[in-house]
Short mmCIF file of C-alpha atoms and ligand atoms in Angstrom, two decimals:
data_model
loop_
_atom_site.label_atom_id
_atom_site.label_comp_id
_atom_site.label_asym_id
_atom_site.label_seq_id
_atom_site.Cartn_x
_atom_site.Cartn_y
_atom_site.Cartn_z
CA UNK A 87 10.39 -0.35 -15.21
CA UNK A 88 10.30 -2.31 -12.23
CA UNK A 89 9.92 -6.24 -12.79
CA UNK A 90 7.31 -8.64 -11.75
CA UNK A 91 8.98 -12.51 -11.36
CA UNK A 92 6.54 -13.63 -8.80
CA UNK A 93 4.13 -15.04 -10.64
CA UNK A 94 2.37 -18.27 -9.76
CA UNK A 95 -0.17 -18.60 -12.91
CA UNK A 96 -2.07 -21.69 -10.58
CA UNK A 97 -2.82 -19.31 -7.57
CA UNK A 98 -3.51 -16.32 -9.51
CA UNK A 99 -6.54 -17.69 -11.27
CA UNK A 100 -7.82 -19.56 -9.22
CA UNK A 101 -9.28 -18.32 -5.44
CA UNK A 102 -8.54 -20.28 -1.79
CA UNK A 103 -11.80 -19.53 -0.87
CA UNK A 104 -10.83 -19.48 3.17
CA UNK A 105 -12.13 -18.28 6.71
CA UNK A 106 -11.36 -15.14 8.92
CA UNK A 107 -9.54 -16.49 11.28
CA UNK A 108 -9.17 -13.11 12.73
CA UNK A 109 -10.73 -9.66 12.94
CA UNK A 110 -9.48 -6.33 14.83
CA UNK A 111 -10.91 -2.98 14.18
CA UNK A 112 -8.29 -0.69 13.70
CA UNK A 113 -9.20 2.78 13.39
CA UNK A 114 -13.29 3.64 13.26
CA UNK A 115 -13.47 3.08 9.84
CA UNK A 116 -10.53 0.18 9.31
CA UNK A 117 -10.73 -3.47 9.88
CA UNK A 118 -7.07 -6.18 9.66
CA UNK A 119 -8.61 -9.39 8.34
CA UNK A 120 -6.29 -12.56 9.62
CA UNK A 121 -6.43 -15.63 7.36
CA UNK A 122 -4.84 -18.72 6.04
CA UNK A 123 -3.78 -18.97 2.46
CA UNK A 124 -0.79 -20.74 2.93
CA UNK A 125 0.50 -20.68 -0.72
CA UNK A 126 -0.14 -16.91 -0.44
CA UNK A 127 1.55 -16.32 2.09
CA UNK A 128 4.71 -18.07 0.96
CA UNK A 129 6.12 -16.21 -1.95
CA UNK A 130 4.14 -12.47 -0.84
CA UNK A 131 6.74 -9.99 -0.74
CA UNK A 132 5.65 -5.72 0.55
CA UNK A 133 3.42 -3.90 -2.39
CA UNK A 134 1.84 -6.73 -3.23
CA UNK A 135 -1.79 -7.54 -3.42
CA UNK A 136 -4.90 -10.20 -3.71
CA UNK A 137 -7.90 -10.15 -5.01
CA UNK A 138 -10.60 -10.80 -2.36
CA UNK A 139 -14.11 -12.06 -3.24
CA UNK A 140 -16.78 -11.11 -0.91
CA UNK A 141 -19.05 -13.38 -1.29
CA UNK A 142 -22.29 -12.17 -3.09
CA UNK A 143 -20.74 -8.86 -3.39
CA UNK A 144 -17.64 -8.22 -5.76
CA UNK A 145 -14.30 -8.98 -5.57
CA UNK A 146 -12.17 -5.84 -4.72
CA UNK A 147 -7.76 -5.37 -4.88
CA UNK A 148 -6.46 -5.59 -0.84
CA UNK A 149 -2.71 -4.90 -0.22
CA UNK A 150 -0.87 -7.45 2.29
CA UNK A 151 -0.70 -5.39 5.37
CA UNK A 152 1.74 -9.31 6.87
CA UNK A 153 2.92 -12.39 6.53
CA UNK A 154 3.81 -15.19 9.13
CA UNK A 155 2.57 -18.62 8.88
CA UNK A 156 -1.36 -16.54 7.93
CA UNK A 157 -1.81 -14.01 5.91
CA UNK A 158 -3.50 -10.32 6.92
CA UNK A 159 -5.03 -7.40 4.79
CA UNK A 160 -6.60 -4.34 6.21
CA UNK A 161 -9.84 -2.70 4.61
CA UNK A 162 -11.39 0.49 5.13
CA UNK A 163 -15.31 1.09 4.81
CA UNK A 164 -16.10 2.53 1.93
CA UNK A 165 -18.47 0.92 -0.58
CA UNK A 166 -20.80 -1.84 -1.21
CA UNK A 167 -17.93 -4.75 -0.92
CA UNK A 168 -15.74 -2.93 1.80
CA UNK A 169 -19.33 -2.67 3.61
CA UNK A 170 -20.24 -6.47 4.02
CA UNK A 171 -16.05 -6.56 4.80
CA UNK A 172 -16.95 -5.14 7.86
CA UNK A 173 -20.08 -6.87 8.67
CA UNK A 174 -18.44 -10.51 8.14
CA UNK A 175 -17.41 -12.47 11.15
CA UNK A 176 -14.58 -14.37 12.33
CA UNK A 177 -15.16 -18.42 11.03
CA UNK A 178 -17.37 -16.53 7.43
CA UNK A 179 -15.93 -17.12 4.34
CA UNK A 180 -13.74 -15.47 1.63
CA UNK A 181 -11.94 -15.72 -1.81
CA UNK A 182 -8.56 -15.24 -2.41
CA UNK A 183 -6.30 -15.03 -5.55
CA UNK A 184 -2.45 -13.50 -5.15
CA UNK A 185 -0.04 -12.73 -4.58
CA UNK A 186 -0.81 -10.35 -7.13
CA UNK A 187 1.58 -7.54 -8.76
CA UNK A 188 5.32 -6.71 -7.64
CA UNK A 189 6.76 -5.73 -4.95
CA UNK A 190 9.13 -3.09 -3.77
CA UNK A 191 12.44 -3.53 -4.57
CA UNK A 192 15.04 -3.10 -1.75
CA UNK A 193 18.02 -2.20 -1.60
CA UNK A 194 21.27 -4.75 -1.57
CA UNK A 195 24.25 -3.26 -0.73
CA UNK A 196 25.44 -3.15 2.87
CA UNK A 197 26.39 0.61 2.66
CA UNK A 198 22.67 0.91 1.55
CA UNK A 199 20.71 0.58 5.13
CA UNK A 200 19.07 3.62 5.92
CA UNK A 201 15.26 3.51 4.52
CA UNK A 202 12.13 6.14 4.03
CA UNK A 203 8.98 4.90 4.37
CA UNK A 204 5.97 7.11 4.19
CA UNK A 205 2.11 5.92 4.81
CA UNK A 206 -0.38 8.92 4.16
CA UNK A 207 -4.61 7.46 4.77
CA UNK A 208 -5.28 3.97 3.60
CA UNK A 209 -1.74 3.67 2.78
CA UNK A 210 -0.13 2.14 6.03
CA UNK A 211 -0.93 -1.75 4.85
CA UNK A 212 2.13 -2.65 2.34
CA UNK A 213 4.16 0.09 4.29
CA UNK A 214 3.76 -2.03 7.62
CA UNK A 215 4.20 -5.42 5.72
CA UNK A 216 7.20 -3.68 4.38
CA UNK A 217 8.43 -2.32 7.91
CA UNK A 218 8.62 -6.03 9.44
CA UNK A 219 9.98 -7.52 6.72
CA UNK A 220 13.04 -4.49 6.18
CA UNK A 221 13.56 -4.55 9.90
CA UNK A 222 14.11 -8.06 9.61
CA UNK A 223 16.57 -7.81 6.60
CA UNK A 224 18.93 -5.66 9.06
CA UNK A 225 17.52 -2.27 7.84
CA UNK A 226 17.29 1.11 9.41
CA UNK A 227 14.09 1.68 8.97
CA UNK A 228 12.71 6.23 9.47
CA UNK A 229 8.69 6.09 9.35
CA UNK A 230 6.36 9.57 8.60
CA UNK A 231 3.19 7.80 8.84
CA UNK A 232 -0.24 10.26 7.89
CA UNK A 233 -3.84 10.83 8.81
CA UNK A 234 -6.77 12.97 9.26
CA UNK A 235 -6.86 12.68 12.47
CA UNK A 236 -5.43 10.48 15.20
CA UNK A 237 -8.11 7.83 15.77
CA UNK A 238 -7.17 7.26 11.52
CA UNK A 239 -3.22 7.20 11.31
CA UNK A 240 -3.67 3.45 10.63
CA UNK A 241 -1.80 0.30 12.71
CA UNK A 242 0.14 3.51 14.29
CA UNK A 243 0.08 1.02 17.46
CA UNK A 244 1.52 -1.48 15.19
CA UNK A 245 4.40 1.64 13.82
CA UNK A 246 5.38 2.33 17.02
CA UNK A 247 5.56 -1.54 18.53
CA UNK A 248 8.82 -1.68 16.10
CA UNK A 249 10.15 1.48 17.48
CA UNK A 250 11.64 -1.43 19.97
CA UNK A 251 13.23 -3.45 16.92
CA UNK A 252 14.03 -1.41 14.13
CA UNK A 253 12.16 1.70 13.84
CA UNK A 254 14.92 4.40 14.43
CA UNK A 255 12.29 6.78 13.95
CA UNK A 256 8.65 7.79 13.23
CA UNK A 257 7.62 11.28 13.48
CA UNK A 258 3.34 11.13 12.62
CA UNK A 259 1.08 14.16 11.43
CA UNK A 260 -1.95 14.80 11.15
CA UNK A 261 -4.80 17.55 9.14
CA UNK A 262 -6.11 18.78 12.72
CA UNK A 263 -3.75 18.71 14.26
CA UNK A 264 -4.35 15.92 17.22
CA UNK A 265 -1.55 14.00 17.25
CA UNK A 266 1.76 14.98 15.94
CA UNK A 267 2.33 17.87 13.35
CA UNK A 268 0.09 19.41 11.76
CA UNK A 269 0.13 18.75 8.30
CA UNK A 270 0.27 15.63 6.12
CA UNK A 271 2.81 12.41 5.43
CA UNK A 272 5.10 14.42 3.11
CA UNK A 273 5.40 17.11 6.52
CA UNK A 274 6.65 14.14 8.27
CA UNK A 275 9.02 13.03 5.57
CA UNK A 276 10.39 16.72 5.30
CA UNK A 277 10.98 16.81 8.93
CA UNK A 278 12.38 12.92 8.89
CA UNK A 279 14.40 14.72 6.34
CA UNK A 280 15.15 17.98 8.11
CA UNK A 281 16.98 16.04 10.43
CA UNK A 282 19.46 13.16 8.74
CA UNK A 283 18.96 13.39 4.64
CA UNK A 284 21.00 9.99 4.21
CA UNK A 285 18.04 7.95 3.44
CA UNK A 286 19.30 5.54 0.65
CA UNK A 287 15.44 4.73 -0.92
CA UNK A 288 12.38 5.56 0.34
CA UNK A 289 8.90 3.56 0.01
CA UNK A 290 5.12 5.48 -0.11
CA UNK A 291 1.47 4.46 -0.02
CA UNK A 292 -1.69 6.65 -0.19
CA UNK A 293 -3.01 9.62 -1.91
CA UNK A 294 -1.45 10.31 -5.56
CA UNK A 295 -1.48 13.76 -4.56
CA UNK A 296 0.71 13.24 -1.78
CA UNK A 297 2.59 10.47 -3.70
CA UNK A 298 3.26 13.40 -6.40
CA UNK A 299 3.90 15.46 -3.70
CA UNK A 300 6.34 14.04 -1.95
CA UNK A 301 7.78 12.46 -5.26
CA UNK A 302 9.04 16.76 -5.87
CA UNK A 303 10.38 16.97 -2.26
CA UNK A 304 12.20 13.70 -2.75
CA UNK A 305 13.90 15.35 -6.01
CA UNK A 306 14.94 17.61 -4.12
CA UNK A 307 17.56 15.38 -1.86
CA UNK A 308 18.29 12.85 -4.43
CA UNK A 309 16.22 9.79 -2.35
CA UNK A 310 15.04 7.35 -4.87
CA UNK A 311 11.01 6.45 -4.35
CA UNK A 312 9.38 3.41 -4.84
CA UNK A 313 4.82 4.29 -4.60
CA UNK A 314 2.38 1.97 -4.53
CA UNK A 315 -0.31 2.81 -6.68
CA UNK A 316 -4.62 2.19 -6.94
CA UNK A 317 -6.45 2.29 -10.34
CA UNK A 318 -9.64 0.86 -10.05
CA UNK A 319 -9.51 -3.36 -10.65
CA UNK A 320 -11.40 -6.13 -12.66
CA UNK A 321 -9.14 -9.37 -13.12
CA UNK A 322 -5.60 -8.49 -11.23
CA UNK A 323 -4.01 -10.15 -13.64
CA UNK A 324 -3.20 -8.44 -16.04
CA UNK A 325 -5.71 -9.37 -18.80
CA UNK A 326 -8.64 -6.57 -19.13
CA UNK A 327 -6.21 -3.75 -19.71
CA UNK A 328 -8.15 -1.64 -17.10
CA UNK A 329 -5.78 -0.41 -14.20
CA UNK A 330 -3.43 0.75 -17.96
CA UNK A 331 -1.43 3.98 -16.66
CA UNK A 332 -0.18 5.51 -19.91
CA UNK A 333 3.10 3.96 -19.39
CA UNK A 334 3.82 2.15 -22.43
CA UNK A 335 0.80 0.22 -22.13
CA UNK A 336 1.42 -0.66 -17.71
CA UNK A 337 -0.24 -2.23 -15.51
CA UNK A 338 -1.37 -1.26 -12.31
CA UNK A 339 -2.20 -4.87 -11.89
CA UNK A 340 0.58 -6.55 -13.38
CA UNK A 341 3.79 -4.33 -13.95
CA UNK A 342 2.55 -2.41 -10.41
CA UNK A 343 1.28 -1.70 -7.98
CA UNK A 344 5.31 -0.30 -7.27
CA UNK A 345 6.13 1.60 -9.30
CA UNK A 346 10.27 3.58 -9.48
CA UNK A 347 8.83 7.12 -9.54
CA UNK A 348 11.49 8.51 -11.85
CA UNK A 349 9.66 6.23 -14.51
CA UNK A 350 6.09 7.54 -13.56
CA UNK A 351 7.23 11.32 -15.44
CA UNK A 352 5.24 10.37 -18.76
CA UNK A 353 2.40 8.90 -17.30
CA UNK A 354 -1.23 9.24 -15.82
CA UNK A 355 0.61 9.61 -12.49
CA UNK A 356 -1.05 12.33 -10.58
CA UNK A 357 -2.92 13.08 -13.49
CA UNK A 358 -5.91 10.87 -14.31
CA UNK A 359 -6.98 8.17 -13.33
CA UNK A 360 -10.54 6.15 -14.44
CA UNK A 361 -13.69 4.41 -12.89
CA UNK A 362 -15.07 1.69 -12.81
CA UNK A 363 -16.28 1.85 -16.67
CA UNK A 364 -13.47 3.25 -17.57
CA UNK A 365 -13.36 6.66 -17.85
CA UNK A 366 -10.80 8.85 -17.76
CA UNK A 367 -11.33 10.80 -14.53
CA UNK A 368 -9.17 13.51 -13.12
CA UNK A 369 -7.07 13.53 -9.98
CA UNK A 370 -7.69 16.61 -8.00
CA UNK A 371 -5.06 17.04 -5.52
CA UNK A 372 -2.71 21.02 -4.41
CA UNK A 373 0.34 20.72 -5.57
CA UNK A 374 1.28 23.72 -3.66
CA UNK A 375 0.64 21.52 -0.26
CA UNK A 376 3.32 19.76 1.20
C1 LIG B 502 -3.33 -2.56 -5.32
C2 LIG B 502 -5.09 -2.11 -4.60
C3 LIG B 502 -4.32 -2.02 -3.19
C4 LIG B 502 -5.49 -1.71 -2.23
N1 LIG B 502 -5.39 -1.85 -1.45
C5 LIG B 502 -6.48 -1.49 0.03
C6 LIG B 502 -5.95 -2.08 1.06
O1 LIG B 502 -4.99 -2.39 1.97
N2 LIG B 502 -6.41 -0.95 1.71
C7 LIG B 502 -8.14 -0.63 1.51
O2 LIG B 502 -8.96 -0.58 2.51
N3 LIG B 502 -8.03 -0.41 0.74
C8 LIG B 502 -7.74 -0.98 -0.53
N4 LIG B 502 -7.31 -0.07 -2.03
C9 LIG B 502 -8.53 0.42 -2.20
C10 LIG B 502 -9.95 -1.21 -2.50
O3 LIG B 502 -9.65 -1.73 -3.44
C11 LIG B 502 -11.54 -0.05 -2.82
O4 LIG B 502 -11.13 1.23 -1.37
C12 LIG B 502 -12.11 -0.70 -2.64
O5 LIG B 502 -12.41 -2.18 -3.40
C13 LIG B 502 -13.74 -0.32 -2.33
O6 LIG B 502 -15.35 -1.37 -2.51
P1 LIG B 502 -16.20 -1.24 -2.52
O7 LIG B 502 -17.14 -1.93 -3.14
O8 LIG B 502 -16.24 -1.43 -1.00
O9 LIG B 502 -16.52 0.70 -2.83
P2 LIG B 502 -17.10 1.07 -3.98
O10 LIG B 502 -18.54 2.02 -3.45
O11 LIG B 502 -17.40 0.28 -4.68
O12 LIG B 502 -15.81 1.83 -5.01
C14 LIG B 502 -15.67 3.28 -3.33
C15 LIG B 502 -14.50 3.75 -4.53
O13 LIG B 502 -13.61 2.23 -4.62
C16 LIG B 502 -12.13 2.22 -5.83
N5 LIG B 502 -12.52 1.13 -6.10
C17 LIG B 502 -13.72 0.48 -6.00
N6 LIG B 502 -13.70 -0.64 -6.72
C18 LIG B 502 -12.59 -1.20 -6.99
C19 LIG B 502 -11.36 -1.64 -7.57
N7 LIG B 502 -12.14 -3.41 -8.33
N8 LIG B 502 -9.84 -1.06 -7.79
C20 LIG B 502 -9.51 -0.86 -7.50
N9 LIG B 502 -10.34 0.33 -6.72
C21 LIG B 502 -11.85 0.56 -6.77
C22 LIG B 502 -12.93 2.64 -6.26
O14 LIG B 502 -11.94 4.66 -6.49
C23 LIG B 502 -14.19 3.41 -5.66
O15 LIG B 502 -14.47 4.60 -6.54
C24 LIG B 502 -6.64 -1.43 -3.25
C25 LIG B 502 -7.15 -0.26 -4.01
C26 LIG B 502 -5.56 -1.47 -4.69
C27 LIG B 502 -5.58 -0.65 -6.45
S1 LIG B 503 -7.15 -4.70 -13.26
FE1 LIG B 503 -7.41 -6.76 -14.98
S2 LIG B 503 -5.49 -5.53 -16.88
FE2 LIG B 503 -4.93 -4.77 -14.21
#
């Protein structure tokens, strides 16, 4: 199990109420929100998330997508809370708790310098943050980015911008072939691996079926994979047990959301998730697809 040494109990229990400083439309269904939360910004590492309280609607988990003196998250519009979020304007108030959960563990030894980062669909936020930090730490970074179509490639411009700063190769794939390869983020990763498989680690976030297929691919190359998982969350701090996956009682909000994929073998990974009531639902995906 990956460590979680980043907890600051007062920060995770008490929401900070803070105005939205900036809103940018990133794709037709995703907007990025910048807020000021210095205590979160000081501690956050790539892979961690915040519980974002949308006044009058709900409190929902959102990965941290960037940190400078301010903090950014990017929300796709899918239901009540995210629809309300998309209606908010600069200056409107949100509540945030965090940083929550663990983060990606970067390789330590100098010879382990090349990282593969894979983002599919709405999985770009923690991967964009990981890319920025990895470059600052001196890693060489390759990125595989996938989406249904060109317009949905989240943070595409940002990843392209990093090409001059430390992203060595950026390969994109779209389900409809409107940009890059015809296929998924796993096809983009396959392309990168075919040309140079010398990666010391891979960090990934995206639909769970994609993560399972990526895991099967990387096992062939013996490349260690860390995946960021999503489960329905209520408390976000390990108290309610709603986000438990069947692996020694691990809670995605507390022991995760980032897990070492090889430890997930006996868990719910790629098999079942839970709805808002706690009922188990099978995860459907094509295991023969790449
Ligand atoms: C650790 C983590 C990080 C996430 N990071 C991002 C991100 O960076 N960007 C992004 O767009 N989305 C992210 N999500 C998903 C996001 O939390 C949901 O899309 C959001 O909660 C939907 O809320 P809603 O009220 O708009 O939709 P609803 O209509 O309430 O739900 C739509 C679907 O969203 C999921 N969902 C709803 N509420 C929750 C909840 N409390 N916890 C988890 N899933 C929920 C369920 O699968 C549900 O079927 C993340 C989820 C987790 C667990
Ligand atoms: S959401 Fe309550 S334990 Fe994870």
